[in-house]
Amino acid sequence: MPPIYVETDNKKEKLYNAHLAGAALASKLEGRIEAMTKKAVDDQAGFTTSKTEGAKGYFIRFKLTKFEASGGSTKCVLLGEIERYPKSGTKSGAKGAEMVNLGKWEGTAEASGTSEGSAMQCVEAIMEAKLPKAFPAMTADMKKR
């Protein structure tokens, strides 16, 4: 079986959304989420971020759903989703998303301080906890396709 492809290009598809952190910080957090996702995928046996002709795989999306930097700490919540790649056709002929069921794939973290570094620590903690759980779900789902 060829490696399972994971699309991580945030420019083609808006895969990572951290707008709640404010424009300047959002782009940095989104870049960190993208880098951590790419590294986790490329380090996982049987997975790749290198697209080939006719590749089948997944989109991994993360959205910052809560961000609070006050009172000497930074709190954040990231919601993750996995969708099948490529998007499939719907009854109307449009391309639609097919979700992989992970239940509520959400993570919460808190870091001391309210700096950019604190926000990065908060997001990184969630990513480190959540990304490893994606691979068994994608592997199991791929066997059904």
C-alpha positions as protocol buffer text, in pm:
chain_id: "A"
residue {
  index: 1
  type: MET
  ca { x: 0 y: 0 z: 0 }
}
residue {
  index: 2
  type: PRO
  ca { x: 141 y: 345 z: -87 }
}
residue {
  index: 3
  type: PRO
  ca { x: 192 y: 595 z: 194 }
}
residue {
  index: 4
  type: ILE
  ca { x: -119 y: 780 z: 309 }
}
residue {
  index: 5
  type: TYR
  ca { x: -104 y: 1138 z: 183 }
}
residue {
  index: 6
  type: VAL
  ca { x: -183 y: 1428 z: 418 }
}
residue {
  index: 7
  type: GLU
  ca { x: -242 y: 1771 z: 261 }
}
residue {
  index: 8
  type: THR
  ca { x: -74 y: 2038 z: 474 }
}
residue {
  index: 9
  type: ASP
  ca { x: -58 y: 2334 z: 236 }
}
residue {
  index: 10
  type: ASN
  ca { x: -243 y: 2608 z: 422 }
}
residue {
  index: 11
  type: LYS
  ca { x: -236 y: 2837 z: 117 }
}
residue {
  index: 12
  type: LYS
  ca { x: -448 y: 2617 z: -111 }
}
residue {
  index: 13
  type: GLU
  ca { x: -698 y: 2515 z: 158 }
}
residue {
  index: 14
  type: LYS
  ca { x: -751 y: 2717 z: 475 }
}
residue {
  index: 15
  type: LEU
  ca { x: -650 y: 2427 z: 702 }
}
residue {
  index: 16
  type: TYR
  ca { x: -536 y: 2619 z: 1008 }
}
residue {
  index: 17
  type: ASN
  ca { x: -731 y: 2909 z: 1156 }
}
residue {
  index: 18
  type: ALA
  ca { x: -608 y: 3110 z: 1453 }
}
residue {
  index: 19
  type: HIS
  ca { x: -783 y: 3441 z: 1381 }
}
residue {
  index: 20
  type: LEU
  ca { x: -908 y: 3470 z: 1741 }
}
residue {
  index: 21
  type: ALA
  ca { x: -550 y: 3550 z: 1847 }
}
residue {
  index: 22
  type: GLY
  ca { x: -544 y: 3867 z: 1635 }
}
residue {
  index: 23
  type: ALA
  ca { x: -404 y: 3918 z: 1285 }
}
residue {
  index: 24
  type: ALA
  ca { x: -32 y: 3945 z: 1368 }
}
residue {
  index: 25
  type: LEU
  ca { x: -25 y: 3649 z: 1607 }
}
residue {
  index: 26
  type: ALA
  ca { x: -268 y: 3439 z: 1403 }
}
residue {
  index: 27
  type: SER
  ca { x: -34 y: 3402 z: 1106 }
}
residue {
  index: 28
  type: LYS
  ca { x: 251 y: 3294 z: 1337 }
}
residue {
  index: 29
  type: LEU
  ca { x: 33 y: 3041 z: 1518 }
}
residue {
  index: 30
  type: GLU
  ca { x: -103 y: 2906 z: 1189 }
}
residue {
  index: 31
  type: GLY
  ca { x: 252 y: 2870 z: 1060 }
}
residue {
  index: 32
  type: ARG
  ca { x: 351 y: 2678 z: 1374 }
}
residue {
  index: 33
  type: ILE
  ca { x: 48 y: 2449 z: 1347 }
}
residue {
  index: 34
  type: GLU
  ca { x: 136 y: 2381 z: 983 }
}
residue {
  index: 35
  type: ALA
  ca { x: 502 y: 2308 z: 1065 }
}
residue {
  index: 36
  type: MET
  ca { x: 412 y: 2075 z: 1351 }
}
residue {
  index: 37
  type: THR
  ca { x: 156 y: 1891 z: 1136 }
}
residue {
  index: 38
  type: LYS
  ca { x: 406 y: 1845 z: 851 }
}
residue {
  index: 39
  type: LYS
  ca { x: 674 y: 1717 z: 1087 }
}
residue {
  index: 40
  type: ALA
  ca { x: 440 y: 1475 z: 1262 }
}
residue {
  index: 41
  type: VAL
  ca { x: 316 y: 1335 z: 929 }
}
residue {
  index: 42
  type: ASP
  ca { x: 660 y: 1302 z: 776 }
}
residue {
  index: 43
  type: ASP
  ca { x: 794 y: 1133 z: 1092 }
}
residue {
  index: 44
  type: GLN
  ca { x: 510 y: 879 z: 1094 }
}
residue {
  index: 45
  type: ALA
  ca { x: 574 y: 555 z: 907 }
}
residue {
  index: 46
  type: GLY
  ca { x: 323 y: 497 z: 628 }
}
residue {
  index: 47
  type: PHE
  ca { x: 233 y: 866 z: 588 }
}
residue {
  index: 48
  type: THR
  ca { x: 363 y: 1145 z: 367 }
}
residue {
  index: 49
  type: THR
  ca { x: 312 y: 1511 z: 281 }
}
residue {
  index: 50
  type: SER
  ca { x: 460 y: 1455 z: -67 }
}
residue {
  index: 51
  type: LYS
  ca { x: 175 y: 1456 z: -315 }
}
residue {
  index: 52
  type: THR
  ca { x: 177 y: 1204 z: -599 }
}
residue {
  index: 53
  type: GLU
  ca { x: -54 y: 1151 z: -896 }
}
residue {
  index: 54
  type: GLY
  ca { x: -385 y: 1007 z: -776 }
}
residue {
  index: 55
  type: ALA
  ca { x: -292 y: 1040 z: -409 }
}
residue {
  index: 56
  type: LYS
  ca { x: -554 y: 944 z: -151 }
}
residue {
  index: 57
  type: GLY
  ca { x: -541 y: 1064 z: 202 }
}
residue {
  index: 58
  type: TYR
  ca { x: -661 y: 1337 z: 432 }
}
residue {
  index: 59
  type: PHE
  ca { x: -683 y: 1703 z: 525 }
}
residue {
  index: 60
  type: ILE
  ca { x: -610 y: 1776 z: 891 }
}
residue {
  index: 61
  type: ARG
  ca { x: -774 y: 2100 z: 1002 }
}
residue {
  index: 62
  type: PHE
  ca { x: -722 y: 2293 z: 1325 }
}
residue {
  index: 63
  type: LYS
  ca { x: -918 y: 2596 z: 1440 }
}
residue {
  index: 64
  type: LEU
  ca { x: -849 y: 2807 z: 1746 }
}
residue {
  index: 65
  type: THR
  ca { x: -1192 y: 2827 z: 1910 }
}
residue {
  index: 66
  type: LYS
  ca { x: -1090 y: 3003 z: 2231 }
}
residue {
  index: 67
  type: PHE
  ca { x: -800 y: 3236 z: 2302 }
}
residue {
  index: 68
  type: GLU
  ca { x: -755 y: 3439 z: 2618 }
}
residue {
  index: 69
  type: ALA
  ca { x: -434 y: 3616 z: 2719 }
}
residue {
  index: 70
  type: SER
  ca { x: -494 y: 3798 z: 3046 }
}
residue {
  index: 71
  type: GLY
  ca { x: -431 y: 3779 z: 3418 }
}
residue {
  index: 72
  type: GLY
  ca { x: -78 y: 3646 z: 3371 }
}
residue {
  index: 73
  type: SER
  ca { x: -174 y: 3341 z: 3163 }
}
residue {
  index: 74
  type: THR
  ca { x: -272 y: 3238 z: 2812 }
}
residue {
  index: 75
  type: LYS
  ca { x: -553 y: 2988 z: 2760 }
}
residue {
  index: 76
  type: CYS
  ca { x: -642 y: 2834 z: 2429 }
}
residue {
  index: 77
  type: VAL
  ca { x: -865 y: 2567 z: 2277 }
}
residue {
  index: 78
  type: LEU
  ca { x: -800 y: 2402 z: 1939 }
}
residue {
  index: 79
  type: LEU
  ca { x: -1064 y: 2202 z: 1756 }
}
residue {
  index: 80
  type: GLY
  ca { x: -935 y: 1948 z: 1504 }
}
residue {
  index: 81
  type: GLU
  ca { x: -1103 y: 1775 z: 1212 }
}
residue {
  index: 82
  type: ILE
  ca { x: -992 y: 1515 z: 963 }
}
residue {
  index: 83
  type: GLU
  ca { x: -1147 y: 1509 z: 615 }
}
residue {
  index: 84
  type: ARG
  ca { x: -1088 y: 1267 z: 331 }
}
residue {
  index: 85
  type: TYR
  ca { x: -866 y: 1383 z: 45 }
}
residue {
  index: 86
  type: PRO
  ca { x: -949 y: 1440 z: -234 }
}
residue {
  index: 87
  type: LYS
  ca { x: -1293 y: 1585 z: -180 }
}
residue {
  index: 88
  type: SER
  ca { x: -1563 y: 1370 z: -336 }
}
residue {
  index: 89
  type: GLY
  ca { x: -1851 y: 1463 z: -561 }
}
residue {
  index: 90
  type: THR
  ca { x: -2191 y: 1535 z: -412 }
}
residue {
  index: 91
  type: LYS
  ca { x: -2534 y: 1473 z: -568 }
}
residue {
  index: 92
  type: SER
  ca { x: -2529 y: 1826 z: -712 }
}
residue {
  index: 93
  type: GLY
  ca { x: -2188 y: 1766 z: -870 }
}
residue {
  index: 94
  type: ALA
  ca { x: -2000 y: 1997 z: -634 }
}
residue {
  index: 95
  type: LYS
  ca { x: -1703 y: 1873 z: -432 }
}
residue {
  index: 96
  type: GLY
  ca { x: -1780 y: 1808 z: -66 }
}
residue {
  index: 97
  type: ALA
  ca { x: -1597 y: 1712 z: 251 }
}
residue {
  index: 98
  type: GLU
  ca { x: -1620 y: 1366 z: 405 }
}
residue {
  index: 99
  type: MET
  ca { x: -1531 y: 1375 z: 772 }
}
residue {
  index: 100
  type: VAL
  ca { x: -1346 y: 1102 z: 959 }
}
residue {
  index: 101
  type: ASN
  ca { x: -1522 y: 1047 z: 1291 }
}
residue {
  index: 102
  type: LEU
  ca { x: -1299 y: 1122 z: 1589 }
}
residue {
  index: 103
  type: GLY
  ca { x: -1572 y: 1239 z: 1821 }
}
residue {
  index: 104
  type: LYS
  ca { x: -1493 y: 1582 z: 1959 }
}
residue {
  index: 105
  type: TRP
  ca { x: -1123 y: 1617 z: 1873 }
}
residue {
  index: 106
  type: GLU
  ca { x: -1051 y: 1918 z: 2088 }
}
residue {
  index: 107
  type: GLY
  ca { x: -764 y: 2019 z: 2310 }
}
residue {
  index: 108
  type: THR
  ca { x: -724 y: 2277 z: 2584 }
}
residue {
  index: 109
  type: ALA
  ca { x: -403 y: 2419 z: 2727 }
}
residue {
  index: 110
  type: GLU
  ca { x: -278 y: 2701 z: 2944 }
}
residue {
  index: 111
  type: ALA
  ca { x: 63 y: 2867 z: 2954 }
}
residue {
  index: 112
  type: SER
  ca { x: 201 y: 3117 z: 3202 }
}
residue {
  index: 113
  type: GLY
  ca { x: 246 y: 3469 z: 3069 }
}
residue {
  index: 114
  type: THR
  ca { x: 67 y: 3657 z: 2795 }
}
residue {
  index: 115
  type: SER
  ca { x: 344 y: 3695 z: 2538 }
}
residue {
  index: 116
  type: GLU
  ca { x: 371 y: 3553 z: 2187 }
}
residue {
  index: 117
  type: GLY
  ca { x: 585 y: 3276 z: 2332 }
}
residue {
  index: 118
  type: SER
  ca { x: 309 y: 3186 z: 2577 }
}
residue {
  index: 119
  type: ALA
  ca { x: 59 y: 3159 z: 2292 }
}
residue {
  index: 120
  type: MET
  ca { x: 301 y: 2935 z: 2102 }
}
residue {
  index: 121
  type: GLN
  ca { x: 348 y: 2712 z: 2409 }
}
residue {
  index: 122
  type: CYS
  ca { x: -27 y: 2683 z: 2449 }
}
residue {
  index: 123
  type: VAL
  ca { x: -84 y: 2576 z: 2087 }
}
residue {
  index: 124
  type: GLU
  ca { x: 221 y: 2346 z: 2081 }
}
residue {
  index: 125
  type: ALA
  ca { x: 101 y: 2160 z: 2392 }
}
residue {
  index: 126
  type: ILE
  ca { x: -231 y: 2083 z: 2225 }
}
residue {
  index: 127
  type: MET
  ca { x: -71 y: 1982 z: 1897 }
}
residue {
  index: 128
  type: GLU
  ca { x: 172 y: 1744 z: 2071 }
}
residue {
  index: 129
  type: ALA
  ca { x: -120 y: 1576 z: 2249 }
}
residue {
  index: 130
  type: LYS
  ca { x: -364 y: 1561 z: 1956 }
}
residue {
  index: 131
  type: LEU
  ca { x: -160 y: 1481 z: 1645 }
}
residue {
  index: 132
  type: PRO
  ca { x: -57 y: 1127 z: 1748 }
}
residue {
  index: 133
  type: LYS
  ca { x: -427 y: 1036 z: 1779 }
}
residue {
  index: 134
  type: ALA
  ca { x: -489 y: 1122 z: 1414 }
}
residue {
  index: 135
  type: PHE
  ca { x: -276 y: 846 z: 1264 }
}
residue {
  index: 136
  type: PRO
  ca { x: -466 y: 540 z: 1391 }
}
residue {
  index: 137
  type: ALA
  ca { x: -795 y: 701 z: 1284 }
}
residue {
  index: 138
  type: MET
  ca { x: -666 y: 773 z: 932 }
}
residue {
  index: 139
  type: THR
  ca { x: -513 y: 426 z: 900 }
}
residue {
  index: 140
  type: ALA
  ca { x: -840 y: 259 z: 1004 }
}
residue {
  index: 141
  type: ASP
  ca { x: -1044 y: 481 z: 773 }
}
residue {
  index: 142
  type: MET
  ca { x: -813 y: 420 z: 476 }
}
residue {
  index: 143
  type: LYS
  ca { x: -879 y: 47 z: 502 }
}
residue {
  index: 144
  type: LYS
  ca { x: -1249 y: 121 z: 436 }
}
residue {
  index: 145
  type: ARG
  ca { x: -1182 y: 324 z: 119 }
}
